[in-house]
Short mmCIF file of C-alpha atoms in Angstrom, two decimals:
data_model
loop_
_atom_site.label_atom_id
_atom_site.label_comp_id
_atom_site.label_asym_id
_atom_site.label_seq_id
_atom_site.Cartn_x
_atom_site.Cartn_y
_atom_site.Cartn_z
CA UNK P 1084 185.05 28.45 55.08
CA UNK P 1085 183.15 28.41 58.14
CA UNK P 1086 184.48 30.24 61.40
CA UNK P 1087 188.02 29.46 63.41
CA UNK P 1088 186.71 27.73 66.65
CA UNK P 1089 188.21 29.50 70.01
CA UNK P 1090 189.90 32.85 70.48
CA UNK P 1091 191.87 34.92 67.75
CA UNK P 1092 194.65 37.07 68.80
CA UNK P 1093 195.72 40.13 66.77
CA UNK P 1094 199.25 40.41 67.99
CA UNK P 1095 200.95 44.31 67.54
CA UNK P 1096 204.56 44.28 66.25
CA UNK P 1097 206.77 46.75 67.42
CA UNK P 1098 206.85 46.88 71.32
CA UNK P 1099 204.72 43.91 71.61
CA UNK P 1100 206.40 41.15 69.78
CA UNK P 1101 209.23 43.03 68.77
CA UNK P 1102 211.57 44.62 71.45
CA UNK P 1103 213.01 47.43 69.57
CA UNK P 1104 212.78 50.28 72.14
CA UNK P 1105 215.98 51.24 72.31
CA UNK P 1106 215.87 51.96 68.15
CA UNK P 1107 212.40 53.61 68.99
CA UNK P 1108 214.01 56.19 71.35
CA UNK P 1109 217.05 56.62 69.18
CA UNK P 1110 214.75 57.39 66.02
CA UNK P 1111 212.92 59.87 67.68
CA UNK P 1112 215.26 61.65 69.34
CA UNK P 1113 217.25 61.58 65.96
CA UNK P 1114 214.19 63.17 64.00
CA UNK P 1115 213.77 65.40 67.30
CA UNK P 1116 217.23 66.53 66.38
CA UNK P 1117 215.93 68.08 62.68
CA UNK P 1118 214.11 70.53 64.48
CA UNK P 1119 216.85 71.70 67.07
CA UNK P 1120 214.90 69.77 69.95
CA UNK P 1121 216.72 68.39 72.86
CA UNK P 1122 216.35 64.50 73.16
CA UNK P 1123 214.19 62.57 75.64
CA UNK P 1124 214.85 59.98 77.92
CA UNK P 1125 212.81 56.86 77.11
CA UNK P 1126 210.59 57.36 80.37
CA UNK P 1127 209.69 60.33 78.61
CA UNK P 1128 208.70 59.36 75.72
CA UNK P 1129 206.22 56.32 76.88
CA UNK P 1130 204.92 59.15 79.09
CA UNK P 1131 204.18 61.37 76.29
CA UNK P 1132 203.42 59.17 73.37
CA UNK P 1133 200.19 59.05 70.77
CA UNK P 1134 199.13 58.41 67.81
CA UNK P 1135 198.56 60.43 65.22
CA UNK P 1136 201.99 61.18 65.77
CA UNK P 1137 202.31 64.81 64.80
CA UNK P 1138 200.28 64.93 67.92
CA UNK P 1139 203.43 63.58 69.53
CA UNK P 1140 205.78 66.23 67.98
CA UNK P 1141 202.78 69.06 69.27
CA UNK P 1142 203.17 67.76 72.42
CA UNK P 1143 207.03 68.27 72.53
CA UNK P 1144 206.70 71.55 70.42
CA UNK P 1145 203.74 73.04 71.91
CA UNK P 1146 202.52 73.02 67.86
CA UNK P 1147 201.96 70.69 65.19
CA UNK P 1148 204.76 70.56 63.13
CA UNK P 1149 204.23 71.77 59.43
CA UNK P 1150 203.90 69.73 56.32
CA UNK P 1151 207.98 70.07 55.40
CA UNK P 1152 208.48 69.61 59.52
CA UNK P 1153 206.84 66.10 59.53
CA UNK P 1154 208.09 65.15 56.36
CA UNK P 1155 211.94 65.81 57.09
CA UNK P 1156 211.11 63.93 61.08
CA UNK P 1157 209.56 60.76 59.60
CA UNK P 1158 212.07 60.35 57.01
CA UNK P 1159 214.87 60.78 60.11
CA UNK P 1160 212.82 58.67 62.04
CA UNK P 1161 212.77 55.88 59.83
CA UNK P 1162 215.97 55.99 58.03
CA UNK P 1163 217.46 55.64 61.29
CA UNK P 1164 215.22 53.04 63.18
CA UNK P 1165 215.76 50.87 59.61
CA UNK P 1166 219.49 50.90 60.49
CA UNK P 1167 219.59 50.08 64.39
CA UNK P 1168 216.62 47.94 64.55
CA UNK P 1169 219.33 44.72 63.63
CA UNK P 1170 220.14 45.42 66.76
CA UNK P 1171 216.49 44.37 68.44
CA UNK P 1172 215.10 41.15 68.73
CA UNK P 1173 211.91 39.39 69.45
CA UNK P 1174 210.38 39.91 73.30
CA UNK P 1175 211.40 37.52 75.90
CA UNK P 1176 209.37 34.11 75.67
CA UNK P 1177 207.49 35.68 72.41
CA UNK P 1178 208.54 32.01 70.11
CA UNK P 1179 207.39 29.91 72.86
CA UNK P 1180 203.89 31.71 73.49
CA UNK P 1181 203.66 31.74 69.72
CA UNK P 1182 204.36 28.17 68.95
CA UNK P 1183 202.28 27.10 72.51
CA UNK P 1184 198.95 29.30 70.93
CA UNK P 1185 199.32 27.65 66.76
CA UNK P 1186 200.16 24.33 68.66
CA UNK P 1187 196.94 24.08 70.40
CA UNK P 1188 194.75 24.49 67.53
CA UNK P 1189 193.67 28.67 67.59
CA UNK P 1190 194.70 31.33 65.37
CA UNK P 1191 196.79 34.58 65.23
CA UNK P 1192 197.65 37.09 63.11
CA UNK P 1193 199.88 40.21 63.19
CA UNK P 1194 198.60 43.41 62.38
CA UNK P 1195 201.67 46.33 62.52
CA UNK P 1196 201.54 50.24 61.69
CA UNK P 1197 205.10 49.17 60.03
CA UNK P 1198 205.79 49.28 56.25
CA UNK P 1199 204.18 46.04 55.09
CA UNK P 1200 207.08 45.69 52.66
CA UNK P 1201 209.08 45.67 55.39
CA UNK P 1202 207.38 43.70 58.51
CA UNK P 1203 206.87 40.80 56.14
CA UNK P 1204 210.82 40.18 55.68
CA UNK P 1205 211.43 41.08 58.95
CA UNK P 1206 209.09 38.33 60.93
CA UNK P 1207 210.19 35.83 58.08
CA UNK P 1208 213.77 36.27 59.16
CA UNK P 1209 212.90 35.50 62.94
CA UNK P 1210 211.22 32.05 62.02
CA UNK P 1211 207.63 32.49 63.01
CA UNK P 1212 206.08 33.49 60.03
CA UNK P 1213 204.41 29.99 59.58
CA UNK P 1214 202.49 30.78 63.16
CA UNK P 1215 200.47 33.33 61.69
CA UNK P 1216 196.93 33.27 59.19
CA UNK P 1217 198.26 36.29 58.29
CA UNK P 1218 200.56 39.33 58.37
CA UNK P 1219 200.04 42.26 57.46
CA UNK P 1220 201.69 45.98 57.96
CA UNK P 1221 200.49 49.28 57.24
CA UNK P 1222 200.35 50.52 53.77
CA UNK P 1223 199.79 54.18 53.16
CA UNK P 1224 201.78 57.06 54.65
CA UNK P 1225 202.79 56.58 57.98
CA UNK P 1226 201.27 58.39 61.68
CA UNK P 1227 198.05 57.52 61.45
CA UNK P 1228 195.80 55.37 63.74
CA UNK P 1229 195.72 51.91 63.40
CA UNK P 1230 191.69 51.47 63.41
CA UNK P 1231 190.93 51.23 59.64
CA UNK P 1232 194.19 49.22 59.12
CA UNK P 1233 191.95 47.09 61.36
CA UNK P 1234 188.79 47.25 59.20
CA UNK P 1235 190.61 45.88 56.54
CA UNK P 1236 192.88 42.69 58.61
CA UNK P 1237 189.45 41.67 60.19
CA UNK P 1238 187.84 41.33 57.23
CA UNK P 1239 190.13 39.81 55.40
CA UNK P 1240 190.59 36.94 57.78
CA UNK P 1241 187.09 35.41 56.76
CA UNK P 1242 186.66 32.71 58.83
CA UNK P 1243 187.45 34.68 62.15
CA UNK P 1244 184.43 35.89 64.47
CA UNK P 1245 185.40 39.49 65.60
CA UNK P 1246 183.82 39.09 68.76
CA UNK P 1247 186.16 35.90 69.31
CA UNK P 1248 188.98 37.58 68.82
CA UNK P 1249 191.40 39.80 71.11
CA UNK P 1250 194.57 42.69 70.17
CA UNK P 1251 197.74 42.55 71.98
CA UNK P 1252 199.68 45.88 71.58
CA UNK P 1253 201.28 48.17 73.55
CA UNK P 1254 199.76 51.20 72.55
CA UNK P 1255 196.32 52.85 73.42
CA UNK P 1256 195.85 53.19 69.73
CA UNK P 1257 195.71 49.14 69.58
CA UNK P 1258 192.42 49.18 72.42
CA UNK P 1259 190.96 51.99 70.07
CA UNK P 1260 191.57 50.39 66.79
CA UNK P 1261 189.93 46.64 68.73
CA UNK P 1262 186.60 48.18 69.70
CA UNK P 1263 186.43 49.74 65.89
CA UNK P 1264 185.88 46.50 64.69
CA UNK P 1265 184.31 44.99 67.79
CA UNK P 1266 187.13 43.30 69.21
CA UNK P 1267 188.39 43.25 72.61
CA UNK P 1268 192.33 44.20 73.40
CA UNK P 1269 194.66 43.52 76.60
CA UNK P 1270 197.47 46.36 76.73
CA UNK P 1271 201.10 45.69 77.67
CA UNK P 1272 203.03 47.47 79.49
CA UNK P 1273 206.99 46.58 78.06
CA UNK P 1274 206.80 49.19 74.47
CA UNK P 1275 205.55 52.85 73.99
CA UNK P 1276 203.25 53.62 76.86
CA UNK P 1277 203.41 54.07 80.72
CA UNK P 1278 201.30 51.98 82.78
CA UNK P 1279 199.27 54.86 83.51
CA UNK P 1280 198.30 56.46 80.30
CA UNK P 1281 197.52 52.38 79.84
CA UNK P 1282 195.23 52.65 82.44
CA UNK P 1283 193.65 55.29 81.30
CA UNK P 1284 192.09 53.74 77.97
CA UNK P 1285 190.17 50.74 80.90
CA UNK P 1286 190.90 47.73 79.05
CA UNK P 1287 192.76 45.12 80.84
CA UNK P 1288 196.81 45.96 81.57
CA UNK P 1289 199.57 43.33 81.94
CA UNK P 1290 203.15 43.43 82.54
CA UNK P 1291 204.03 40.53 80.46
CA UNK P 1292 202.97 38.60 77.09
CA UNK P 1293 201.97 35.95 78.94
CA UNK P 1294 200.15 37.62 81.39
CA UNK P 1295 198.40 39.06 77.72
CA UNK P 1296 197.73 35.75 76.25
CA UNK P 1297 196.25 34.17 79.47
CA UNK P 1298 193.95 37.63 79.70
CA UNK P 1299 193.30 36.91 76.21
CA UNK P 1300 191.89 33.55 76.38
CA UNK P 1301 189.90 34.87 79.83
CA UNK P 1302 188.54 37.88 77.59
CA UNK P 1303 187.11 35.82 74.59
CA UNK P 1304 186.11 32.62 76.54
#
């Protein structure tokens, strides 16, 4: 199969096409809880958020949490974003921006640091699995970067041209994972980071998923 004419976009899951900060916050402040930690205000935690994530809890701790610490905080963490994330739903505008990209003739794909077994369900049950080439989630234990999940997505989507295509996340671990495989990424401001630390990584920053998409199509023109 030859090569996908026009730009790819490697859309991020949670935070980008999935609103679920308020189960975010909630998680975290739940697993925070497991280590007699006093909970943090959202603002906070966009402020202070990065991957690998123990990095996170050494942040907060002023250590890195041992081996049972991070164990007993990621099995909070996800045992109670699992139960209150049927309370999230897809970003504002995200089905029409979907359908609007397929509909036009070029290609996307999501790539999520999520449980695979558990994205795939999950996007299925919001009706836009069919505007994807491909979905994948992590595999693997969890708090790791996202860059050789990337390896792997790329190259499995065979008839896409890396330098053609462009990640939309909302993390600074998305922009680092993009230029891994050659890739350019557009960060967005609505999920786990502050517009600053953003800023900081010097790819382009938008405010909105459209304001992402249109960047997008700019970046890989």
């Amino acid at each position: 199969m030859g090569k996908l004419v026009g730009t790819h976009i490697v859309w991020d899951w949670n935070g980008t096409l999935f609103h679920d900060n308020d189960a975010i916050i909630g998680a975290t402040n739940a697993a925070f809880a497991e280590l007699g930690l006093d909970p943090i205000t959202m603002e906070q935690y966009r402020a202070l958020y990065c991957v690998p994530v123990p990095k996170f809890y050494e942040r907060l701790l002023g250590r890195l949490p041992t081996d049972a610490e991070w164990l007993v905080m990621d099995e909070t963490f996800h045992r109670y974003y699992t139960e209150h994330r049927v309370r999230c739903g897809l970003t504002e505008g995200v089905a029409e921006l979907l359908m609007s990209w397929r509909s036009s003739g070029r290609s996307q794909s999501i790539l999520s640091m999520y449980g695979h077994e558990e994205l795939v369900p999950l996007v299925r049950g919001f009706g836009i699995e069919e505007h994807f080439i491909r979905v994948d989630g992590r595999t693997g234990p969890s708090g790791g970067s996202k860059a050789e999940h990337m390896v792997r997505h790329i190259k499995a989507l065979v008839s896409v041209d890396p330098a053609r295509t462009v990640v939309i996340g909302d993390a600074a671990d998305d922009a680092v994972a993009a230029l891994h495989v050659g890739a350019r990424a557009v960060l967005y401001t609505g999920g786990s980071h502050s517009r600053a630390s953003l800023e900081a990584v010097g790819v382009p920053v938008v405010d909105t998923l459209g304001e992402a998409v249109a960047e997008a199509e700019r970046l890989a023109a």
